[in-house]
């Protein structure tokens, strides 16, 4: 829908600051010879500072707390993230929902907190295989999206990533048609809740086993505005290939 394609890298719990710096140097060099378009990295918190000081590319966090400061041992603040120059933050990744039991109430609080400090939340949604096979996929996605949209009185800048849980880290990618259908469904929810401007302007990224080999056919789908890439983003040459393919479709 959006003409500009976005490639986001979710590094999860990978790379220390030294490896981060090496990657950034290599990626920057490769980006000089390859047109990469809009790229955003989500490194682990231990590499925020390295990104802040060295990255010519946008970056963000994988998680923050819903309060800006206080007695919250082990948490990270959206305010610090903003001060370091980050632009975005993942919210509701399936690993956060499943492993860390994050509920919709928690995700909503985090999204409100991020917007308050001027950071764009990248809301991740998606169904499990069991939910898809039992015909509950749309109901699940609707609940994940609408619970957030309904918590605001007016439209906000929120990006969305559709990531079917069964495709994350499994090597099993959604077919281009499955991705397009889900994106269209999410766009419809945006339109119903926040109107056509919002629905047109909200980037909806696909995530789940994206690789250089499947990027092209996914991007041929009109509703796919880019990618959230896990495993393949850890290898500089693979991620640069994905970014160049996306740039060709921008
Ligand atoms: P994957 O991860 O590309 O390794 O499937 C995607 C994600 O978890 O965002």
PDB file of C-alpha atoms and ligand atoms in Angstrom:
ATOM      1  CA  UNK A   1       0.000   0.000   0.000  1.00  0.00           C
ATOM      2  CA  UNK A   2       2.748   2.416   0.966  1.00  0.00           C
ATOM      3  CA  UNK A   3       5.174   3.062  -1.902  1.00  0.00           C
ATOM      4  CA  UNK A   4       8.157   3.166   0.446  1.00  0.00           C
ATOM      5  CA  UNK A   5       9.267  -0.273   1.676  1.00  0.00           C
ATOM      6  CA  UNK A   6      10.740  -0.690   5.151  1.00  0.00           C
ATOM      7  CA  UNK A   7      13.177  -3.411   6.217  1.00  0.00           C
ATOM      8  CA  UNK A   8      13.439  -3.968   9.955  1.00  0.00           C
ATOM      9  CA  UNK A   9      15.986  -6.250  11.619  1.00  0.00           C
ATOM     10  CA  UNK A  10      15.010  -7.985  14.847  1.00  0.00           C
ATOM     11  CA  UNK A  11      18.273  -9.199  16.354  1.00  0.00           C
ATOM     12  CA  UNK A  12      16.590 -10.710  19.426  1.00  0.00           C
ATOM     13  CA  UNK A  13      19.211 -11.763  21.998  1.00  0.00           C
ATOM     14  CA  UNK A  14      22.152 -11.789  19.566  1.00  0.00           C
ATOM     15  CA  UNK A  15      25.358  -9.776  19.172  1.00  0.00           C
ATOM     16  CA  UNK A  16      27.429  -8.000  21.788  1.00  0.00           C
ATOM     17  CA  UNK A  17      28.522  -4.359  21.352  1.00  0.00           C
ATOM     18  CA  UNK A  18      31.744  -5.360  19.564  1.00  0.00           C
ATOM     19  CA  UNK A  19      29.913  -7.587  17.095  1.00  0.00           C
ATOM     20  CA  UNK A  20      27.356  -4.820  16.652  1.00  0.00           C
ATOM     21  CA  UNK A  21      30.053  -2.371  15.679  1.00  0.00           C
ATOM     22  CA  UNK A  22      31.599  -4.823  13.205  1.00  0.00           C
ATOM     23  CA  UNK A  23      28.206  -5.459  11.641  1.00  0.00           C
ATOM     24  CA  UNK A  24      27.463  -1.732  11.354  1.00  0.00           C
ATOM     25  CA  UNK A  25      30.797  -1.102   9.641  1.00  0.00           C
ATOM     26  CA  UNK A  26      30.250  -3.938   7.191  1.00  0.00           C
ATOM     27  CA  UNK A  27      26.619  -3.021   6.541  1.00  0.00           C
ATOM     28  CA  UNK A  28      27.497   0.641   5.951  1.00  0.00           C
ATOM     29  CA  UNK A  29      30.164  -0.351   3.433  1.00  0.00           C
ATOM     30  CA  UNK A  30      27.801  -2.682   1.577  1.00  0.00           C
ATOM     31  CA  UNK A  31      25.056  -0.044   1.669  1.00  0.00           C
ATOM     32  CA  UNK A  32      27.280   2.295  -0.347  1.00  0.00           C
ATOM     33  CA  UNK A  33      27.176  -0.116  -3.302  1.00  0.00           C
ATOM     34  CA  UNK A  34      23.603  -1.304  -2.805  1.00  0.00           C
ATOM     35  CA  UNK A  35      20.653   0.991  -2.543  1.00  0.00           C
ATOM     36  CA  UNK A  36      18.974  -0.082   0.695  1.00  0.00           C
ATOM     37  CA  UNK A  37      16.056   2.314   1.266  1.00  0.00           C
ATOM     38  CA  UNK A  38      14.485   2.589   4.697  1.00  0.00           C
ATOM     39  CA  UNK A  39      16.193   0.265   7.178  1.00  0.00           C
ATOM     40  CA  UNK A  40      15.702  -0.021  10.912  1.00  0.00           C
ATOM     41  CA  UNK A  41      17.544  -2.210  13.414  1.00  0.00           C
ATOM     42  CA  UNK A  42      16.243  -3.604  16.691  1.00  0.00           C
ATOM     43  CA  UNK A  43      19.360  -4.678  18.620  1.00  0.00           C
ATOM     44  CA  UNK A  44      19.369  -6.009  22.205  1.00  0.00           C
ATOM     45  CA  UNK A  45      19.526  -3.284  24.882  1.00  0.00           C
ATOM     46  CA  UNK A  46      23.241  -3.959  25.469  1.00  0.00           C
ATOM     47  CA  UNK A  47      23.884  -2.503  21.988  1.00  0.00           C
ATOM     48  CA  UNK A  48      21.677   0.618  22.245  1.00  0.00           C
ATOM     49  CA  UNK A  49      24.654   2.781  23.085  1.00  0.00           C
ATOM     50  CA  UNK A  50      26.678   1.376  20.181  1.00  0.00           C
ATOM     51  CA  UNK A  51      23.840   2.172  17.797  1.00  0.00           C
ATOM     52  CA  UNK A  52      23.377   5.578  19.353  1.00  0.00           C
ATOM     53  CA  UNK A  53      27.013   6.500  18.756  1.00  0.00           C
ATOM     54  CA  UNK A  54      27.722   4.738  15.485  1.00  0.00           C
ATOM     55  CA  UNK A  55      24.654   4.012  13.416  1.00  0.00           C
ATOM     56  CA  UNK A  56      23.810   6.000  10.310  1.00  0.00           C
ATOM     57  CA  UNK A  57      20.630   3.882  10.213  1.00  0.00           C
ATOM     58  CA  UNK A  58      17.466   4.179  12.265  1.00  0.00           C
ATOM     59  CA  UNK A  59      17.218   1.866  15.210  1.00  0.00           C
ATOM     60  CA  UNK A  60      14.934   0.970  18.073  1.00  0.00           C
ATOM     61  CA  UNK A  61      14.332  -1.333  21.028  1.00  0.00           C
ATOM     62  CA  UNK A  62      12.795  -4.769  21.257  1.00  0.00           C
ATOM     63  CA  UNK A  63      11.054  -3.951  24.512  1.00  0.00           C
ATOM     64  CA  UNK A  64      10.613  -1.211  27.129  1.00  0.00           C
ATOM     65  CA  UNK A  65       8.778  -0.826  30.403  1.00  0.00           C
ATOM     66  CA  UNK A  66       5.487   1.108  30.521  1.00  0.00           C
ATOM     67  CA  UNK A  67       6.777   3.548  33.127  1.00  0.00           C
ATOM     68  CA  UNK A  68       9.581   5.983  32.341  1.00  0.00           C
ATOM     69  CA  UNK A  69      11.390   5.450  35.644  1.00  0.00           C
ATOM     70  CA  UNK A  70      10.980   4.023  39.112  1.00  0.00           C
ATOM     71  CA  UNK A  71      11.442   0.847  41.114  1.00  0.00           C
ATOM     72  CA  UNK A  72      11.358  -1.607  38.204  1.00  0.00           C
ATOM     73  CA  UNK A  73      14.445  -3.777  38.539  1.00  0.00           C
ATOM     74  CA  UNK A  74      15.757  -5.118  35.264  1.00  0.00           C
ATOM     75  CA  UNK A  75      13.620  -2.955  33.002  1.00  0.00           C
ATOM     76  CA  UNK A  76      14.493  -0.333  30.357  1.00  0.00           C
ATOM     77  CA  UNK A  77      12.990   3.112  29.908  1.00  0.00           C
ATOM     78  CA  UNK A  78      11.416   4.587  26.780  1.00  0.00           C
ATOM     79  CA  UNK A  79      12.759   7.973  27.884  1.00  0.00           C
ATOM     80  CA  UNK A  80      16.361   6.686  27.804  1.00  0.00           C
ATOM     81  CA  UNK A  81      15.649   5.134  24.435  1.00  0.00           C
ATOM     82  CA  UNK A  82      14.439   8.484  23.139  1.00  0.00           C
ATOM     83  CA  UNK A  83      17.431  10.320  24.633  1.00  0.00           C
ATOM     84  CA  UNK A  84      19.751   7.907  22.815  1.00  0.00           C
ATOM     85  CA  UNK A  85      18.102   8.728  19.498  1.00  0.00           C
ATOM     86  CA  UNK A  86      15.971   5.646  18.852  1.00  0.00           C
ATOM     87  CA  UNK A  87      12.917   6.041  16.664  1.00  0.00           C
ATOM     88  CA  UNK A  88      10.858   2.910  17.221  1.00  0.00           C
ATOM     89  CA  UNK A  89      10.173  -0.018  19.554  1.00  0.00           C
ATOM     90  CA  UNK A  90       8.732  -3.477  19.005  1.00  0.00           C
ATOM     91  CA  UNK A  91       5.634  -4.246  21.041  1.00  0.00           C
ATOM     92  CA  UNK A  92       3.813  -7.565  21.299  1.00  0.00           C
ATOM     93  CA  UNK A  93       6.309  -9.772  19.497  1.00  0.00           C
ATOM     94  CA  UNK A  94       5.054 -13.347  19.847  1.00  0.00           C
ATOM     95  CA  UNK A  95       8.102 -14.225  21.964  1.00  0.00           C
ATOM     96  CA  UNK A  96       7.112 -11.477  24.427  1.00  0.00           C
ATOM     97  CA  UNK A  97       3.486 -12.638  24.417  1.00  0.00           C
ATOM     98  CA  UNK A  98       4.315 -16.336  24.798  1.00  0.00           C
ATOM     99  CA  UNK A  99       7.555 -16.572  26.796  1.00  0.00           C
ATOM    100  CA  UNK A 100       7.055 -13.485  28.968  1.00  0.00           C
ATOM    101  CA  UNK A 101       3.267 -13.728  29.202  1.00  0.00           C
ATOM    102  CA  UNK A 102       2.694 -10.143  28.102  1.00  0.00           C
ATOM    103  CA  UNK A 103      -1.009  -9.431  28.064  1.00  0.00           C
ATOM    104  CA  UNK A 104      -2.876  -6.953  25.915  1.00  0.00           C
ATOM    105  CA  UNK A 105      -3.229  -4.652  28.938  1.00  0.00           C
ATOM    106  CA  UNK A 106       0.558  -4.535  29.315  1.00  0.00           C
ATOM    107  CA  UNK A 107       1.101  -3.995  25.587  1.00  0.00           C
ATOM    108  CA  UNK A 108      -1.385  -1.140  25.542  1.00  0.00           C
ATOM    109  CA  UNK A 109       0.389   0.574  28.448  1.00  0.00           C
ATOM    110  CA  UNK A 110       3.728   0.222  26.655  1.00  0.00           C
ATOM    111  CA  UNK A 111       2.333   1.654  23.421  1.00  0.00           C
ATOM    112  CA  UNK A 112       0.869   4.686  25.224  1.00  0.00           C
ATOM    113  CA  UNK A 113       4.166   5.266  27.020  1.00  0.00           C
ATOM    114  CA  UNK A 114       6.183   5.093  23.777  1.00  0.00           C
ATOM    115  CA  UNK A 115       3.926   7.529  21.955  1.00  0.00           C
ATOM    116  CA  UNK A 116       4.128   9.910  24.896  1.00  0.00           C
ATOM    117  CA  UNK A 117       7.901  10.211  24.449  1.00  0.00           C
ATOM    118  CA  UNK A 118       7.737  10.296  20.641  1.00  0.00           C
ATOM    119  CA  UNK A 119       8.772   6.756  19.748  1.00  0.00           C
ATOM    120  CA  UNK A 120       6.845   4.820  17.110  1.00  0.00           C
ATOM    121  CA  UNK A 121       5.515   1.496  18.391  1.00  0.00           C
ATOM    122  CA  UNK A 122       5.827  -1.394  15.934  1.00  0.00           C
ATOM    123  CA  UNK A 123       2.979  -3.633  17.027  1.00  0.00           C
ATOM    124  CA  UNK A 124       3.475  -7.307  16.170  1.00  0.00           C
ATOM    125  CA  UNK A 125       0.418  -9.487  15.646  1.00  0.00           C
ATOM    126  CA  UNK A 126      -0.164 -12.969  14.309  1.00  0.00           C
ATOM    127  CA  UNK A 127      -1.854 -16.315  14.840  1.00  0.00           C
ATOM    128  CA  UNK A 128      -0.483 -19.686  15.917  1.00  0.00           C
ATOM    129  CA  UNK A 129      -0.849 -22.697  13.639  1.00  0.00           C
ATOM    130  CA  UNK A 130      -3.577 -24.102  15.861  1.00  0.00           C
ATOM    131  CA  UNK A 131      -5.504 -20.810  15.682  1.00  0.00           C
ATOM    132  CA  UNK A 132      -5.189 -20.749  11.886  1.00  0.00           C
ATOM    133  CA  UNK A 133      -6.216 -24.370  11.449  1.00  0.00           C
ATOM    134  CA  UNK A 134      -9.219 -24.012  13.726  1.00  0.00           C
ATOM    135  CA  UNK A 135     -10.486 -21.047  11.720  1.00  0.00           C
ATOM    136  CA  UNK A 136      -9.869 -18.494  14.485  1.00  0.00           C
ATOM    137  CA  UNK A 137      -7.121 -16.567  12.733  1.00  0.00           C
ATOM    138  CA  UNK A 138      -9.103 -13.435  11.889  1.00  0.00           C
ATOM    139  CA  UNK A 139     -10.684 -13.270  15.339  1.00  0.00           C
ATOM    140  CA  UNK A 140      -7.249 -13.468  16.977  1.00  0.00           C
ATOM    141  CA  UNK A 141      -5.709 -10.792  14.769  1.00  0.00           C
ATOM    142  CA  UNK A 142      -8.769  -8.586  15.170  1.00  0.00           C
ATOM    143  CA  UNK A 143      -8.497  -8.780  18.956  1.00  0.00           C
ATOM    144  CA  UNK A 144      -4.741  -8.064  18.884  1.00  0.00           C
ATOM    145  CA  UNK A 145      -5.176  -5.018  16.639  1.00  0.00           C
ATOM    146  CA  UNK A 146      -8.485  -3.579  17.855  1.00  0.00           C
ATOM    147  CA  UNK A 147      -7.630  -3.759  21.543  1.00  0.00           C
ATOM    148  CA  UNK A 148      -4.793  -1.323  20.815  1.00  0.00           C
ATOM    149  CA  UNK A 149      -6.647   0.951  18.375  1.00  0.00           C
ATOM    150  CA  UNK A 150      -9.654   1.227  20.673  1.00  0.00           C
ATOM    151  CA  UNK A 151      -7.457   2.405  23.547  1.00  0.00           C
ATOM    152  CA  UNK A 152      -6.944   5.755  21.766  1.00  0.00           C
ATOM    153  CA  UNK A 153      -9.408   8.562  21.159  1.00  0.00           C
ATOM    154  CA  UNK A 154      -7.665   9.641  17.936  1.00  0.00           C
ATOM    155  CA  UNK A 155      -5.464   7.990  15.285  1.00  0.00           C
ATOM    156  CA  UNK A 156      -1.772   7.602  16.151  1.00  0.00           C
ATOM    157  CA  UNK A 157       1.384   6.724  14.292  1.00  0.00           C
ATOM    158  CA  UNK A 158       1.733   3.035  14.959  1.00  0.00           C
ATOM    159  CA  UNK A 159       3.366   0.573  12.583  1.00  0.00           C
ATOM    160  CA  UNK A 160       2.183  -3.012  12.402  1.00  0.00           C
ATOM    161  CA  UNK A 161       3.988  -6.262  11.650  1.00  0.00           C
ATOM    162  CA  UNK A 162       1.986  -9.321  10.702  1.00  0.00           C
ATOM    163  CA  UNK A 163       4.012 -12.284  11.912  1.00  0.00           C
ATOM    164  CA  UNK A 164       2.300 -15.675  11.844  1.00  0.00           C
ATOM    165  CA  UNK A 165       3.739 -17.461  14.875  1.00  0.00           C
ATOM    166  CA  UNK A 166       4.179 -20.700  12.894  1.00  0.00           C
ATOM    167  CA  UNK A 167       6.489 -18.894  10.468  1.00  0.00           C
ATOM    168  CA  UNK A 168       8.821 -17.287  13.012  1.00  0.00           C
ATOM    169  CA  UNK A 169      12.214 -18.953  13.092  1.00  0.00           C
ATOM    170  CA  UNK A 170      10.811 -22.107  11.490  1.00  0.00           C
ATOM    171  CA  UNK A 171      11.915 -21.668   7.883  1.00  0.00           C
ATOM    172  CA  UNK A 172       8.214 -21.991   7.002  1.00  0.00           C
ATOM    173  CA  UNK A 173       7.229 -18.737   5.328  1.00  0.00           C
ATOM    174  CA  UNK A 174       3.630 -17.643   4.679  1.00  0.00           C
ATOM    175  CA  UNK A 175       2.712 -17.810   1.009  1.00  0.00           C
ATOM    176  CA  UNK A 176       2.529 -14.399  -0.651  1.00  0.00           C
ATOM    177  CA  UNK A 177      -1.266 -14.819  -0.830  1.00  0.00           C
ATOM    178  CA  UNK A 178      -1.568 -15.686   2.868  1.00  0.00           C
ATOM    179  CA  UNK A 179       0.523 -12.642   3.768  1.00  0.00           C
ATOM    180  CA  UNK A 180      -1.444 -10.347   1.496  1.00  0.00           C
ATOM    181  CA  UNK A 181      -4.801 -11.554   2.830  1.00  0.00           C
ATOM    182  CA  UNK A 182      -3.751 -11.004   6.440  1.00  0.00           C
ATOM    183  CA  UNK A 183      -2.355  -7.541   5.654  1.00  0.00           C
ATOM    184  CA  UNK A 184      -5.567  -6.623   3.864  1.00  0.00           C
ATOM    185  CA  UNK A 185      -7.538  -7.743   6.900  1.00  0.00           C
ATOM    186  CA  UNK A 186      -5.383  -5.593   9.217  1.00  0.00           C
ATOM    187  CA  UNK A 187      -5.736  -2.640   6.866  1.00  0.00           C
ATOM    188  CA  UNK A 188      -9.509  -3.053   6.981  1.00  0.00           C
ATOM    189  CA  UNK A 189      -9.410  -2.903  10.784  1.00  0.00           C
ATOM    190  CA  UNK A 190      -7.389   0.310  10.607  1.00  0.00           C
ATOM    191  CA  UNK A 191      -9.822   1.808   8.152  1.00  0.00           C
ATOM    192  CA  UNK A 192     -12.856   0.902  10.266  1.00  0.00           C
ATOM    193  CA  UNK A 193     -11.288   2.290  13.443  1.00  0.00           C
ATOM    194  CA  UNK A 194      -9.169   5.220  12.333  1.00  0.00           C
ATOM    195  CA  UNK A 195     -10.307   5.995   8.786  1.00  0.00           C
ATOM    196  CA  UNK A 196      -8.776   5.718   5.353  1.00  0.00           C
ATOM    197  CA  UNK A 197      -5.852   8.137   5.863  1.00  0.00           C
ATOM    198  CA  UNK A 198      -4.530   6.047   8.700  1.00  0.00           C
ATOM    199  CA  UNK A 199      -5.145   2.786   6.940  1.00  0.00           C
ATOM    200  CA  UNK A 200      -3.334   4.036   3.828  1.00  0.00           C
ATOM    201  CA  UNK A 201      -0.386   5.490   5.734  1.00  0.00           C
ATOM    202  CA  UNK A 202       0.265   2.728   8.257  1.00  0.00           C
ATOM    203  CA  UNK A 203       3.125   0.483   7.162  1.00  0.00           C
ATOM    204  CA  UNK A 204       2.220  -3.185   7.550  1.00  0.00           C
ATOM    205  CA  UNK A 205       5.338  -5.350   7.510  1.00  0.00           C
ATOM    206  CA  UNK A 206       5.494  -9.104   7.077  1.00  0.00           C
ATOM    207  CA  UNK A 207       7.667 -11.195   9.414  1.00  0.00           C
ATOM    208  CA  UNK A 208       8.404 -14.894   9.621  1.00  0.00           C
ATOM    209  CA  UNK A 209      11.305 -16.679   7.881  1.00  0.00           C
ATOM    210  CA  UNK A 210      11.955 -13.864   5.401  1.00  0.00           C
ATOM    211  CA  UNK A 211      15.070 -14.583   3.324  1.00  0.00           C
ATOM    212  CA  UNK A 212      16.622 -13.165   0.159  1.00  0.00           C
ATOM    213  CA  UNK A 213      15.039 -16.110  -1.715  1.00  0.00           C
ATOM    214  CA  UNK A 214      11.430 -15.315  -0.754  1.00  0.00           C
ATOM    215  CA  UNK A 215      11.576 -11.521  -0.380  1.00  0.00           C
ATOM    216  CA  UNK A 216      10.783 -10.759  -4.004  1.00  0.00           C
ATOM    217  CA  UNK A 217       7.518 -12.690  -4.258  1.00  0.00           C
ATOM    218  CA  UNK A 218       6.282 -11.358  -0.925  1.00  0.00           C
ATOM    219  CA  UNK A 219       6.965  -7.785  -1.997  1.00  0.00           C
ATOM    220  CA  UNK A 220       5.044  -8.295  -5.204  1.00  0.00           C
ATOM    221  CA  UNK A 221       1.934  -8.349  -3.028  1.00  0.00           C
ATOM    222  CA  UNK A 222       0.304  -4.915  -2.920  1.00  0.00           C
ATOM    223  CA  UNK A 223      -0.319  -4.937   0.841  1.00  0.00           C
ATOM    224  CA  UNK A 224       3.198  -5.883   1.955  1.00  0.00           C
ATOM    225  CA  UNK A 225       5.014  -2.687   2.946  1.00  0.00           C
ATOM    226  CA  UNK A 226       8.256  -4.350   3.992  1.00  0.00           C
ATOM    227  CA  UNK A 227       9.641  -6.884   6.429  1.00  0.00           C
ATOM    228  CA  UNK A 228      10.534  -7.616  10.015  1.00  0.00           C
ATOM    229  CA  UNK A 229      13.452 -10.005   9.668  1.00  0.00           C
ATOM    230  CA  UNK A 230      14.896 -12.151  12.451  1.00  0.00           C
ATOM    231  CA  UNK A 231      17.458 -14.841  11.585  1.00  0.00           C
ATOM    232  CA  UNK A 232      18.413 -13.523   8.145  1.00  0.00           C
ATOM    233  CA  UNK A 233      19.109 -10.048   9.537  1.00  0.00           C
ATOM    234  CA  UNK A 234      21.985 -11.375  11.639  1.00  0.00           C
ATOM    235  CA  UNK A 235      24.016 -11.992   8.498  1.00  0.00           C
ATOM    236  CA  UNK A 236      25.022  -8.754   6.898  1.00  0.00           C
ATOM    237  CA  UNK A 237      25.065 -10.038   3.325  1.00  0.00           C
ATOM    238  CA  UNK A 238      21.630 -11.682   3.636  1.00  0.00           C
ATOM    239  CA  UNK A 239      20.034  -8.616   5.161  1.00  0.00           C
ATOM    240  CA  UNK A 240      21.573  -6.303   2.593  1.00  0.00           C
ATOM    241  CA  UNK A 241      20.141  -8.496  -0.188  1.00  0.00           C
ATOM    242  CA  UNK A 242      16.678  -8.283   1.374  1.00  0.00           C
ATOM    243  CA  UNK A 243      17.005  -4.489   1.748  1.00  0.00           C
ATOM    244  CA  UNK A 244      18.092  -4.068  -1.878  1.00  0.00           C
ATOM    245  CA  UNK A 245      15.177  -6.165  -3.104  1.00  0.00           C
ATOM    246  CA  UNK A 246      12.819  -4.017  -1.017  1.00  0.00           C
ATOM    247  CA  UNK A 247      14.362  -0.848  -2.365  1.00  0.00           C
ATOM    248  CA  UNK A 248      13.713  -2.057  -5.937  1.00  0.00           C
ATOM    249  CA  UNK A 249      10.018  -2.305  -5.043  1.00  0.00           C
ATOM    250  CA  UNK A 250       9.859   1.160  -3.451  1.00  0.00           C
TER     251      UNK A 250
HETATM  252  P1  LIG B   1      12.586 -14.922  11.659  1.00  0.00           P
HETATM  253  O1  LIG B   1      12.059 -14.007  12.856  1.00  0.00           O
HETATM  254  O2  LIG B   1      12.844 -14.021  10.477  1.00  0.00           O
HETATM  255  O3  LIG B   1      13.836 -15.564  12.185  1.00  0.00           O
HETATM  256  O4  LIG B   1      11.508 -15.910  11.357  1.00  0.00           O
HETATM  257  C1  LIG B   1      11.157 -12.947  12.646  1.00  0.00           C
HETATM  258  C2  LIG B   1      10.805 -12.272  13.941  1.00  0.00           C
HETATM  259  O5  LIG B   1      10.803 -12.943  14.989  1.00  0.00           O
HETATM  260  O6  LIG B   1      10.527 -11.072  13.980  1.00  0.00           O
END
